[in-house]
PDB file of C-alpha atoms in Angstrom:
ATOM      1  CA  UNK L   1       8.648   5.086 -14.298  1.00  0.00           C
ATOM      2  CA  UNK L   2       6.585   2.635 -11.352  1.00  0.00           C
ATOM      3  CA  UNK L   3       8.301   2.188  -8.298  1.00  0.00           C
ATOM      4  CA  UNK L   4       7.855   0.454  -4.615  1.00  0.00           C
ATOM      5  CA  UNK L   5       9.925   0.686  -1.771  1.00  0.00           C
ATOM      6  CA  UNK L   6      10.643  -0.586   1.367  1.00  0.00           C
ATOM      7  CA  UNK L   7      13.948  -0.668   4.180  1.00  0.00           C
ATOM      8  CA  UNK L   8      16.789  -0.554   1.521  1.00  0.00           C
ATOM      9  CA  UNK L   9      15.577  -1.981  -1.531  1.00  0.00           C
ATOM     10  CA  UNK L  10      13.666   0.425  -4.634  1.00  0.00           C
ATOM     11  CA  UNK L  11      12.220  -1.663  -7.575  1.00  0.00           C
ATOM     12  CA  UNK L  12      11.685   0.999 -10.123  1.00  0.00           C
ATOM     13  CA  UNK L  13      10.566  -0.237 -13.785  1.00  0.00           C
ATOM     14  CA  UNK L  14       9.077   1.603 -17.184  1.00  0.00           C
ATOM     15  CA  UNK L  15       5.212   1.696 -16.800  1.00  0.00           C
ATOM     16  CA  UNK L  16       3.587  -0.609 -20.120  1.00  0.00           C
ATOM     17  CA  UNK L  17       7.084  -1.290 -21.147  1.00  0.00           C
ATOM     18  CA  UNK L  18       9.750  -3.254 -20.741  1.00  0.00           C
ATOM     19  CA  UNK L  19      13.038  -2.143 -18.287  1.00  0.00           C
ATOM     20  CA  UNK L  20      12.494  -3.653 -14.323  1.00  0.00           C
ATOM     21  CA  UNK L  21      15.108  -2.787 -11.538  1.00  0.00           C
ATOM     22  CA  UNK L  22      16.190  -3.478  -8.457  1.00  0.00           C
ATOM     23  CA  UNK L  23      18.624  -0.731  -6.463  1.00  0.00           C
ATOM     24  CA  UNK L  24      20.105  -0.273  -2.912  1.00  0.00           C
ATOM     25  CA  UNK L  25      21.852   2.464  -2.395  1.00  0.00           C
ATOM     26  CA  UNK L  26      23.827   3.979  -4.885  1.00  0.00           C
ATOM     27  CA  UNK L  27      24.148   0.671  -6.948  1.00  0.00           C
ATOM     28  CA  UNK L  28      22.199  -1.402  -8.963  1.00  0.00           C
ATOM     29  CA  UNK L  29      21.364  -4.746  -7.978  1.00  0.00           C
ATOM     30  CA  UNK L  30      20.317  -6.085 -11.333  1.00  0.00           C
ATOM     31  CA  UNK L  31      17.898  -5.572 -14.282  1.00  0.00           C
ATOM     32  CA  UNK L  32      15.794  -6.934 -16.169  1.00  0.00           C
ATOM     33  CA  UNK L  33      13.577  -7.035 -19.742  1.00  0.00           C
ATOM     34  CA  UNK L  34      10.389  -8.723 -18.877  1.00  0.00           C
ATOM     35  CA  UNK L  35       8.177 -10.198 -21.539  1.00  0.00           C
ATOM     36  CA  UNK L  36       5.193  -8.181 -21.548  1.00  0.00           C
ATOM     37  CA  UNK L  37       4.313  -5.047 -20.102  1.00  0.00           C
ATOM     38  CA  UNK L  38       5.172  -3.890 -16.507  1.00  0.00           C
ATOM     39  CA  UNK L  39       2.232  -2.721 -14.957  1.00  0.00           C
ATOM     40  CA  UNK L  40       2.817  -3.174 -10.845  1.00  0.00           C
ATOM     41  CA  UNK L  41       5.761  -3.793  -8.898  1.00  0.00           C
ATOM     42  CA  UNK L  42       5.951  -4.466  -5.738  1.00  0.00           C
ATOM     43  CA  UNK L  43       9.492  -4.980  -3.379  1.00  0.00           C
ATOM     44  CA  UNK L  44       9.681  -6.377   0.227  1.00  0.00           C
ATOM     45  CA  UNK L  45      12.242  -5.595   2.746  1.00  0.00           C
ATOM     46  CA  UNK L  46      14.720  -8.305   2.066  1.00  0.00           C
ATOM     47  CA  UNK L  47      14.453  -7.398  -1.508  1.00  0.00           C
ATOM     48  CA  UNK L  48      12.137 -10.209  -2.608  1.00  0.00           C
ATOM     49  CA  UNK L  49      10.169  -8.738  -5.877  1.00  0.00           C
ATOM     50  CA  UNK L  50       6.764  -9.596  -7.151  1.00  0.00           C
ATOM     51  CA  UNK L  51       5.743  -7.539 -10.977  1.00  0.00           C
ATOM     52  CA  UNK L  52       2.535  -7.337 -12.255  1.00  0.00           C
ATOM     53  CA  UNK L  53       2.726  -8.106 -16.966  1.00  0.00           C
ATOM     54  CA  UNK L  54       0.053  -7.256 -19.079  1.00  0.00           C
ATOM     55  CA  UNK L  55       0.329  -7.395 -22.671  1.00  0.00           C
ATOM     56  CA  UNK L  56       0.599 -11.044 -22.560  1.00  0.00           C
ATOM     57  CA  UNK L  57      -1.429 -14.423 -24.353  1.00  0.00           C
ATOM     58  CA  UNK L  58      -2.729 -13.850 -20.567  1.00  0.00           C
ATOM     59  CA  UNK L  59      -4.688 -11.162 -19.429  1.00  0.00           C
ATOM     60  CA  UNK L  60      -2.346 -10.930 -15.907  1.00  0.00           C
ATOM     61  CA  UNK L  61       1.566 -13.015 -15.016  1.00  0.00           C
ATOM     62  CA  UNK L  62       3.208 -11.942 -11.520  1.00  0.00           C
ATOM     63  CA  UNK L  63       6.924 -13.031 -11.537  1.00  0.00           C
ATOM     64  CA  UNK L  64       7.999 -13.881  -7.986  1.00  0.00           C
ATOM     65  CA  UNK L  65      11.794 -12.808  -8.144  1.00  0.00           C
ATOM     66  CA  UNK L  66      14.526 -13.541  -5.343  1.00  0.00           C
ATOM     67  CA  UNK L  67      16.403 -11.109  -3.859  1.00  0.00           C
ATOM     68  CA  UNK L  68      19.453 -11.609  -5.999  1.00  0.00           C
ATOM     69  CA  UNK L  69      17.771 -11.250  -9.857  1.00  0.00           C
ATOM     70  CA  UNK L  70      15.991 -15.518  -9.969  1.00  0.00           C
ATOM     71  CA  UNK L  71      13.242 -15.595 -11.291  1.00  0.00           C
ATOM     72  CA  UNK L  72      11.258 -18.032  -8.815  1.00  0.00           C
ATOM     73  CA  UNK L  73       8.283 -18.872 -10.280  1.00  0.00           C
ATOM     74  CA  UNK L  74       5.452 -17.265 -12.505  1.00  0.00           C
ATOM     75  CA  UNK L  75       1.565 -17.049 -11.871  1.00  0.00           C
ATOM     76  CA  UNK L  76      -0.623 -16.910 -14.712  1.00  0.00           C
ATOM     77  CA  UNK L  77      -4.744 -15.595 -14.682  1.00  0.00           C
ATOM     78  CA  UNK L  78      -5.679 -16.152 -18.143  1.00  0.00           C
ATOM     79  CA  UNK L  79      -9.480 -14.432 -16.586  1.00  0.00           C
ATOM     80  CA  UNK L  80      -8.559 -12.430 -14.009  1.00  0.00           C
ATOM     81  CA  UNK L  81      -6.979  -9.339 -13.690  1.00  0.00           C
ATOM     82  CA  UNK L  82      -3.780  -8.732 -11.587  1.00  0.00           C
ATOM     83  CA  UNK L  83      -4.946  -5.910  -9.294  1.00  0.00           C
ATOM     84  CA  UNK L  84      -2.080  -6.296  -6.700  1.00  0.00           C
ATOM     85  CA  UNK L  85       0.746  -8.596  -5.529  1.00  0.00           C
ATOM     86  CA  UNK L  86       2.591  -8.166  -2.144  1.00  0.00           C
ATOM     87  CA  UNK L  87       5.544 -10.633  -1.146  1.00  0.00           C
ATOM     88  CA  UNK L  88       5.448 -11.965   3.515  1.00  0.00           C
ATOM     89  CA  UNK L  89       8.757 -10.255   5.530  1.00  0.00           C
ATOM     90  CA  UNK L  90       9.858 -13.700   5.598  1.00  0.00           C
ATOM     91  CA  UNK L  91      10.246 -14.846   2.096  1.00  0.00           C
ATOM     92  CA  UNK L  92       7.342 -17.796   2.139  1.00  0.00           C
ATOM     93  CA  UNK L  93       5.061 -16.439   1.062  1.00  0.00           C
ATOM     94  CA  UNK L  94       3.343 -14.473  -2.669  1.00  0.00           C
ATOM     95  CA  UNK L  95      -0.200 -13.007  -2.423  1.00  0.00           C
ATOM     96  CA  UNK L  96      -2.186 -11.304  -4.259  1.00  0.00           C
ATOM     97  CA  UNK L  97      -5.585  -9.143  -5.300  1.00  0.00           C
ATOM     98  CA  UNK L  98      -7.275 -10.553  -8.884  1.00  0.00           C
ATOM     99  CA  UNK L  99     -10.122  -8.766 -10.341  1.00  0.00           C
ATOM    100  CA  UNK L 100     -13.163 -11.324 -12.328  1.00  0.00           C
ATOM    101  CA  UNK L 101     -14.894  -8.874 -15.182  1.00  0.00           C
ATOM    102  CA  UNK L 102     -16.353 -11.230 -17.754  1.00  0.00           C
ATOM    103  CA  UNK L 103     -19.531 -12.083 -15.537  1.00  0.00           C
ATOM    104  CA  UNK L 104     -22.691  -9.326 -14.951  1.00  0.00           C
ATOM    105  CA  UNK L 105     -21.182  -9.108 -11.476  1.00  0.00           C
ATOM    106  CA  UNK L 106     -17.162  -7.611 -10.456  1.00  0.00           C
ATOM    107  CA  UNK L 107     -15.636 -10.086  -8.363  1.00  0.00           C
ATOM    108  CA  UNK L 108     -12.327  -9.677  -6.784  1.00  0.00           C
ATOM    109  CA  UNK L 109     -10.914 -12.458  -4.365  1.00  0.00           C
ATOM    110  CA  UNK L 110      -6.894 -12.561  -2.804  1.00  0.00           C
ATOM    111  CA  UNK L 111      -4.746 -16.345  -2.715  1.00  0.00           C
ATOM    112  CA  UNK L 112      -2.122 -16.677  -0.640  1.00  0.00           C
ATOM    113  CA  UNK L 113       0.384 -18.602  -2.880  1.00  0.00           C
ATOM    114  CA  UNK L 114       3.218 -20.876  -0.255  1.00  0.00           C
ATOM    115  CA  UNK L 115       6.385 -19.796  -1.938  1.00  0.00           C
ATOM    116  CA  UNK L 116       8.187 -23.066  -1.028  1.00  0.00           C
ATOM    117  CA  UNK L 117       5.229 -25.212  -1.820  1.00  0.00           C
ATOM    118  CA  UNK L 118       6.450 -23.637  -5.658  1.00  0.00           C
ATOM    119  CA  UNK L 119       9.767 -25.031  -6.015  1.00  0.00           C
ATOM    120  CA  UNK L 120       8.252 -28.408  -5.155  1.00  0.00           C
ATOM    121  CA  UNK L 121       6.023 -27.830  -8.407  1.00  0.00           C
ATOM    122  CA  UNK L 122       2.250 -27.641  -5.883  1.00  0.00           C
ATOM    123  CA  UNK L 123       1.059 -24.042  -7.147  1.00  0.00           C
ATOM    124  CA  UNK L 124      -2.030 -24.493  -5.231  1.00  0.00           C
ATOM    125  CA  UNK L 125      -3.194 -21.036  -3.220  1.00  0.00           C
ATOM    126  CA  UNK L 126      -2.754 -22.104   0.216  1.00  0.00           C
ATOM    127  CA  UNK L 127      -5.545 -19.397   1.105  1.00  0.00           C
ATOM    128  CA  UNK L 128      -8.150 -17.676  -1.105  1.00  0.00           C
ATOM    129  CA  UNK L 129     -10.215 -14.755   0.000  1.00  0.00           C
ATOM    130  CA  UNK L 130     -13.507 -13.985  -2.060  1.00  0.00           C
ATOM    131  CA  UNK L 131     -15.219 -10.754  -1.096  1.00  0.00           C
ATOM    132  CA  UNK L 132     -18.607 -10.275  -1.761  1.00  0.00           C
ATOM    133  CA  UNK L 133     -19.967  -9.287  -5.636  1.00  0.00           C
ATOM    134  CA  UNK L 134     -19.440  -5.835  -6.359  1.00  0.00           C
ATOM    135  CA  UNK L 135     -17.241  -5.161  -3.837  1.00  0.00           C
ATOM    136  CA  UNK L 136     -13.769  -4.333  -5.406  1.00  0.00           C
ATOM    137  CA  UNK L 137      -9.905  -4.247  -4.219  1.00  0.00           C
ATOM    138  CA  UNK L 138      -7.647  -2.106  -4.292  1.00  0.00           C
ATOM    139  CA  UNK L 139      -4.383  -3.034  -2.635  1.00  0.00           C
ATOM    140  CA  UNK L 140      -2.428  -4.961  -0.248  1.00  0.00           C
ATOM    141  CA  UNK L 141      -0.063  -4.618   2.359  1.00  0.00           C
ATOM    142  CA  UNK L 142       2.038  -7.470   4.428  1.00  0.00           C
ATOM    143  CA  UNK L 143       2.695  -6.389   7.910  1.00  0.00           C
ATOM    144  CA  UNK L 144       4.805  -7.979  10.592  1.00  0.00           C
ATOM    145  CA  UNK L 145       4.141 -11.795  11.637  1.00  0.00           C
ATOM    146  CA  UNK L 146       3.160 -12.400   7.645  1.00  0.00           C
ATOM    147  CA  UNK L 147      -0.974 -10.857   8.421  1.00  0.00           C
ATOM    148  CA  UNK L 148      -1.998  -9.484   5.256  1.00  0.00           C
ATOM    149  CA  UNK L 149      -4.175  -5.961   5.367  1.00  0.00           C
ATOM    150  CA  UNK L 150      -6.428  -5.507   2.266  1.00  0.00           C
ATOM    151  CA  UNK L 151      -8.265  -2.664   1.385  1.00  0.00           C
ATOM    152  CA  UNK L 152     -11.885  -2.459  -0.357  1.00  0.00           C
ATOM    153  CA  UNK L 153     -13.860   0.111  -1.817  1.00  0.00           C
ATOM    154  CA  UNK L 154     -16.067  -0.312   1.330  1.00  0.00           C
ATOM    155  CA  UNK L 155     -13.784  -1.219   4.323  1.00  0.00           C
ATOM    156  CA  UNK L 156     -10.363  -2.210   5.310  1.00  0.00           C
ATOM    157  CA  UNK L 157      -9.563  -6.490   6.512  1.00  0.00           C
ATOM    158  CA  UNK L 158      -7.120  -8.600   8.157  1.00  0.00           C
ATOM    159  CA  UNK L 159      -5.713 -12.325   6.405  1.00  0.00           C
ATOM    160  CA  UNK L 160      -4.320 -13.861   9.186  1.00  0.00           C
ATOM    161  CA  UNK L 161      -4.513 -18.117   9.031  1.00  0.00           C
ATOM    162  CA  UNK L 162      -7.624 -18.716   6.538  1.00  0.00           C
ATOM    163  CA  UNK L 163      -9.705 -15.703   8.320  1.00  0.00           C
ATOM    164  CA  UNK L 164     -11.268 -13.181   7.419  1.00  0.00           C
ATOM    165  CA  UNK L 165     -11.907  -9.841   9.703  1.00  0.00           C
ATOM    166  CA  UNK L 166     -12.521  -6.602   8.934  1.00  0.00           C
ATOM    167  CA  UNK L 167     -11.020  -4.199  11.091  1.00  0.00           C
ATOM    168  CA  UNK L 168     -12.381  -0.556  10.066  1.00  0.00           C
ATOM    169  CA  UNK L 169     -15.174   0.406   7.825  1.00  0.00           C
ATOM    170  CA  UNK L 170     -14.611   2.758   5.195  1.00  0.00           C
ATOM    171  CA  UNK L 171     -18.360   3.435   4.490  1.00  0.00           C
ATOM    172  CA  UNK L 172     -20.533   4.332   7.264  1.00  0.00           C
ATOM    173  CA  UNK L 173     -23.828   5.576   7.309  1.00  0.00           C
ATOM    174  CA  UNK L 174     -23.982   9.599   9.015  1.00  0.00           C
ATOM    175  CA  UNK L 175     -19.907   9.291   8.460  1.00  0.00           C
ATOM    176  CA  UNK L 176     -18.066  11.587   5.736  1.00  0.00           C
ATOM    177  CA  UNK L 177     -14.744   9.516   5.211  1.00  0.00           C
ATOM    178  CA  UNK L 178     -12.667  10.775   2.996  1.00  0.00           C
ATOM    179  CA  UNK L 179      -8.976   9.198   3.241  1.00  0.00           C
ATOM    180  CA  UNK L 180      -7.297   6.028   4.552  1.00  0.00           C
ATOM    181  CA  UNK L 181      -4.776   3.553   3.591  1.00  0.00           C
ATOM    182  CA  UNK L 182      -3.007   0.410   4.602  1.00  0.00           C
ATOM    183  CA  UNK L 183       1.035   1.014   4.602  1.00  0.00           C
ATOM    184  CA  UNK L 184       1.761   2.594   8.257  1.00  0.00           C
ATOM    185  CA  UNK L 185       3.499  -0.546  10.260  1.00  0.00           C
ATOM    186  CA  UNK L 186       0.482  -2.815  11.779  1.00  0.00           C
ATOM    187  CA  UNK L 187      -1.482   0.677  11.435  1.00  0.00           C
ATOM    188  CA  UNK L 188      -4.558   1.457   9.278  1.00  0.00           C
ATOM    189  CA  UNK L 189      -6.350   4.269   9.689  1.00  0.00           C
ATOM    190  CA  UNK L 190      -9.546   6.740   7.895  1.00  0.00           C
ATOM    191  CA  UNK L 191     -10.325  10.370   7.707  1.00  0.00           C
ATOM    192  CA  UNK L 192     -13.580  11.396   8.739  1.00  0.00           C
ATOM    193  CA  UNK L 193     -15.398  14.704   8.592  1.00  0.00           C
ATOM    194  CA  UNK L 194     -17.234  16.531  11.045  1.00  0.00           C
ATOM    195  CA  UNK L 195     -18.838  19.531  10.520  1.00  0.00           C
ATOM    196  CA  UNK L 196     -18.646  22.170  13.124  1.00  0.00           C
ATOM    197  CA  UNK L 197     -20.821  25.239  11.601  1.00  0.00           C
ATOM    198  CA  UNK L 198     -21.570  26.726   7.993  1.00  0.00           C
ATOM    199  CA  UNK L 199     -18.792  25.647   5.687  1.00  0.00           C
ATOM    200  CA  UNK L 200     -16.686  24.579   8.323  1.00  0.00           C
ATOM    201  CA  UNK L 201     -15.417  21.063  10.031  1.00  0.00           C
ATOM    202  CA  UNK L 202     -12.995  19.166  11.551  1.00  0.00           C
ATOM    203  CA  UNK L 203     -11.351  16.218  10.749  1.00  0.00           C
ATOM    204  CA  UNK L 204     -10.513  13.327  12.894  1.00  0.00           C
ATOM    205  CA  UNK L 205      -7.663  10.732  12.197  1.00  0.00           C
ATOM    206  CA  UNK L 206      -9.258   7.532  14.177  1.00  0.00           C
ATOM    207  CA  UNK L 207      -5.979   4.679  13.852  1.00  0.00           C
ATOM    208  CA  UNK L 208      -6.166   1.521  14.738  1.00  0.00           C
ATOM    209  CA  UNK L 209      -3.764  -1.297  16.005  1.00  0.00           C
ATOM    210  CA  UNK L 210      -4.066  -3.978  13.382  1.00  0.00           C
ATOM    211  CA  UNK L 211      -3.266  -6.663  16.713  1.00  0.00           C
ATOM    212  CA  UNK L 212      -4.492  -5.037  19.098  1.00  0.00           C
ATOM    213  CA  UNK L 213      -7.735  -3.715  18.127  1.00  0.00           C
ATOM    214  CA  UNK L 214      -6.613  -0.378  20.229  1.00  0.00           C
ATOM    215  CA  UNK L 215      -8.115   3.239  18.146  1.00  0.00           C
ATOM    216  CA  UNK L 216      -5.861   6.277  19.086  1.00  0.00           C
ATOM    217  CA  UNK L 217      -7.422   9.617  17.360  1.00  0.00           C
ATOM    218  CA  UNK L 218      -5.959  13.291  16.489  1.00  0.00           C
ATOM    219  CA  UNK L 219      -8.491  15.761  15.557  1.00  0.00           C
ATOM    220  CA  UNK L 220      -6.830  18.925  12.365  1.00  0.00           C
ATOM    221  CA  UNK L 221      -9.004  21.696  13.023  1.00  0.00           C
ATOM    222  CA  UNK L 222      -9.261  22.148   9.575  1.00  0.00           C
ATOM    223  CA  UNK L 223     -10.604  20.380   6.303  1.00  0.00           C
ATOM    224  CA  UNK L 224      -7.698  17.815   5.603  1.00  0.00           C
ATOM    225  CA  UNK L 225      -6.468  18.471   1.436  1.00  0.00           C
ATOM    226  CA  UNK L 226      -4.395  14.870   1.059  1.00  0.00           C
ATOM    227  CA  UNK L 227      -2.973  12.753   3.234  1.00  0.00           C
ATOM    228  CA  UNK L 228       0.285  10.369   2.846  1.00  0.00           C
ATOM    229  CA  UNK L 229       1.722   7.835   5.492  1.00  0.00           C
ATOM    230  CA  UNK L 230       4.297   5.615   5.931  1.00  0.00           C
ATOM    231  CA  UNK L 231       5.838   2.803   8.858  1.00  0.00           C
ATOM    232  CA  UNK L 232       5.026   5.774  12.175  1.00  0.00           C
ATOM    233  CA  UNK L 233       4.445   9.038  10.872  1.00  0.00           C
ATOM    234  CA  UNK L 234       0.655  10.456   8.961  1.00  0.00           C
ATOM    235  CA  UNK L 235       0.978  13.388   7.287  1.00  0.00           C
ATOM    236  CA  UNK L 236      -1.488  15.425   6.831  1.00  0.00           C
ATOM    237  CA  UNK L 237      -1.569  17.983   4.870  1.00  0.00           C
ATOM    238  CA  UNK L 238      -3.904  21.543   5.377  1.00  0.00           C
ATOM    239  CA  UNK L 239      -2.713  23.889   2.318  1.00  0.00           C
ATOM    240  CA  UNK L 240      -0.428  26.001   3.404  1.00  0.00           C
ATOM    241  CA  UNK L 241       0.377  23.278   6.960  1.00  0.00           C
ATOM    242  CA  UNK L 242       1.854  20.338   7.615  1.00  0.00           C
ATOM    243  CA  UNK L 243       0.803  18.303  10.705  1.00  0.00           C
ATOM    244  CA  UNK L 244       3.198  14.716  11.272  1.00  0.00           C
ATOM    245  CA  UNK L 245       1.120  12.125  13.957  1.00  0.00           C
ATOM    246  CA  UNK L 246       2.723   9.351  14.761  1.00  0.00           C
ATOM    247  CA  UNK L 247       0.764   6.293  15.412  1.00  0.00           C
ATOM    248  CA  UNK L 248      -0.067   7.127  18.706  1.00  0.00           C
ATOM    249  CA  UNK L 249      -1.675   9.456  17.708  1.00  0.00           C
ATOM    250  CA  UNK L 250       0.931  12.663  19.236  1.00  0.00           C
ATOM    251  CA  UNK L 251       1.897  15.342  17.151  1.00  0.00           C
ATOM    252  CA  UNK L 252       5.022  14.981  15.997  1.00  0.00           C
ATOM    253  CA  UNK L 253       5.644  17.643  14.193  1.00  0.00           C
ATOM    254  CA  UNK L 254       3.850  21.266  12.506  1.00  0.00           C
ATOM    255  CA  UNK L 255       5.167  22.772   8.890  1.00  0.00           C
ATOM    256  CA  UNK L 256       3.943  26.255   7.794  1.00  0.00           C
ATOM    257  CA  UNK L 257       3.961  27.386   4.467  1.00  0.00           C
ATOM    258  CA  UNK L 258       3.346  30.595   2.473  1.00  0.00           C
ATOM    259  CA  UNK L 259       2.047  28.718  -0.619  1.00  0.00           C
ATOM    260  CA  UNK L 260      -0.148  25.953  -1.142  1.00  0.00           C
ATOM    261  CA  UNK L 261       1.652  22.257  -1.255  1.00  0.00           C
ATOM    262  CA  UNK L 262       0.940  20.666  -3.523  1.00  0.00           C
ATOM    263  CA  UNK L 263       1.996  16.768  -2.299  1.00  0.00           C
ATOM    264  CA  UNK L 264       4.403  15.416   0.429  1.00  0.00           C
ATOM    265  CA  UNK L 265       6.728  12.393   0.093  1.00  0.00           C
ATOM    266  CA  UNK L 266       7.878  10.535   3.036  1.00  0.00           C
ATOM    267  CA  UNK L 267      11.235   8.333   4.329  1.00  0.00           C
ATOM    268  CA  UNK L 268      12.408   7.516   7.182  1.00  0.00           C
ATOM    269  CA  UNK L 269      13.022  11.003   9.428  1.00  0.00           C
ATOM    270  CA  UNK L 270      12.660  12.656   6.434  1.00  0.00           C
ATOM    271  CA  UNK L 271       9.358  14.737   4.338  1.00  0.00           C
ATOM    272  CA  UNK L 272       9.470  16.525   1.299  1.00  0.00           C
ATOM    273  CA  UNK L 273       7.161  18.873   0.960  1.00  0.00           C
ATOM    274  CA  UNK L 274       6.265  19.492  -3.062  1.00  0.00           C
ATOM    275  CA  UNK L 275       4.524  23.064  -4.475  1.00  0.00           C
ATOM    276  CA  UNK L 276       4.058  23.523  -7.289  1.00  0.00           C
ATOM    277  CA  UNK L 277       7.519  24.714  -8.733  1.00  0.00           C
ATOM    278  CA  UNK L 278      10.282  23.325  -5.746  1.00  0.00           C
ATOM    279  CA  UNK L 279      10.101  20.835  -3.530  1.00  0.00           C
ATOM    280  CA  UNK L 280      11.267  21.020   0.187  1.00  0.00           C
ATOM    281  CA  UNK L 281      12.849  18.771   2.883  1.00  0.00           C
ATOM    282  CA  UNK L 282      12.151  18.876   6.590  1.00  0.00           C
ATOM    283  CA  UNK L 283      13.617  16.497   9.131  1.00  0.00           C
ATOM    284  CA  UNK L 284      11.421  14.696  11.170  1.00  0.00           C
TER     285      UNK L 284
END
């Protein structure tokens, strides 16, 4: 399966297949059989869905649905590959990241389309942001006030009202940056390893508010194995221990295990700690 969750909505589909569902609570809101193969899906807090489809006469097709399952429009990409897509919190914009690999260099760009304009048969992009050559876009995420955040290989950018601003570097001389993400509410973060001795290192989690640019920091006195984030919580996997911190850089909870932790998932007030043979649920 491929899936995405926002608020009370879950969109789930069969990867490289045709089935697509929107779920809320215990109920299926709608289901579709799409033409082509599902590659990626996204949903906003109001249940609007975008689905990236491959395996048609175009390299990628992005289908946008409203909360009732009505198809609003399709975006056809003839020469580029769609990497990610997102719908704004107020249902007014579709943003998608695309990559062109047909030339001698990789060219990434982000396009924002007004959904209302498309309804009036105007399919021109409202904004287009073109990245430097060979700078690959990884994923995009809408925040409050229709602020769009994008993660590149070398940095995290904020796109708002036609302006492109780099807010966090992911490649920086003299720093070992190990993890980063853009899934927090109005915050982004990166983790930086800092040597404290022979075969020893701390990990500094740097959390930045995308609106105020204020930065908070938290230090884990070990090398971090993996990191997950959701809304205002970051889960730091230290191997047999998880530290849950908030966007203010404060420790919210520490969980200690006798087994090696493979992965962590986070929801509203709940976390799942995944082992080789079981999952334990923790209240946050």
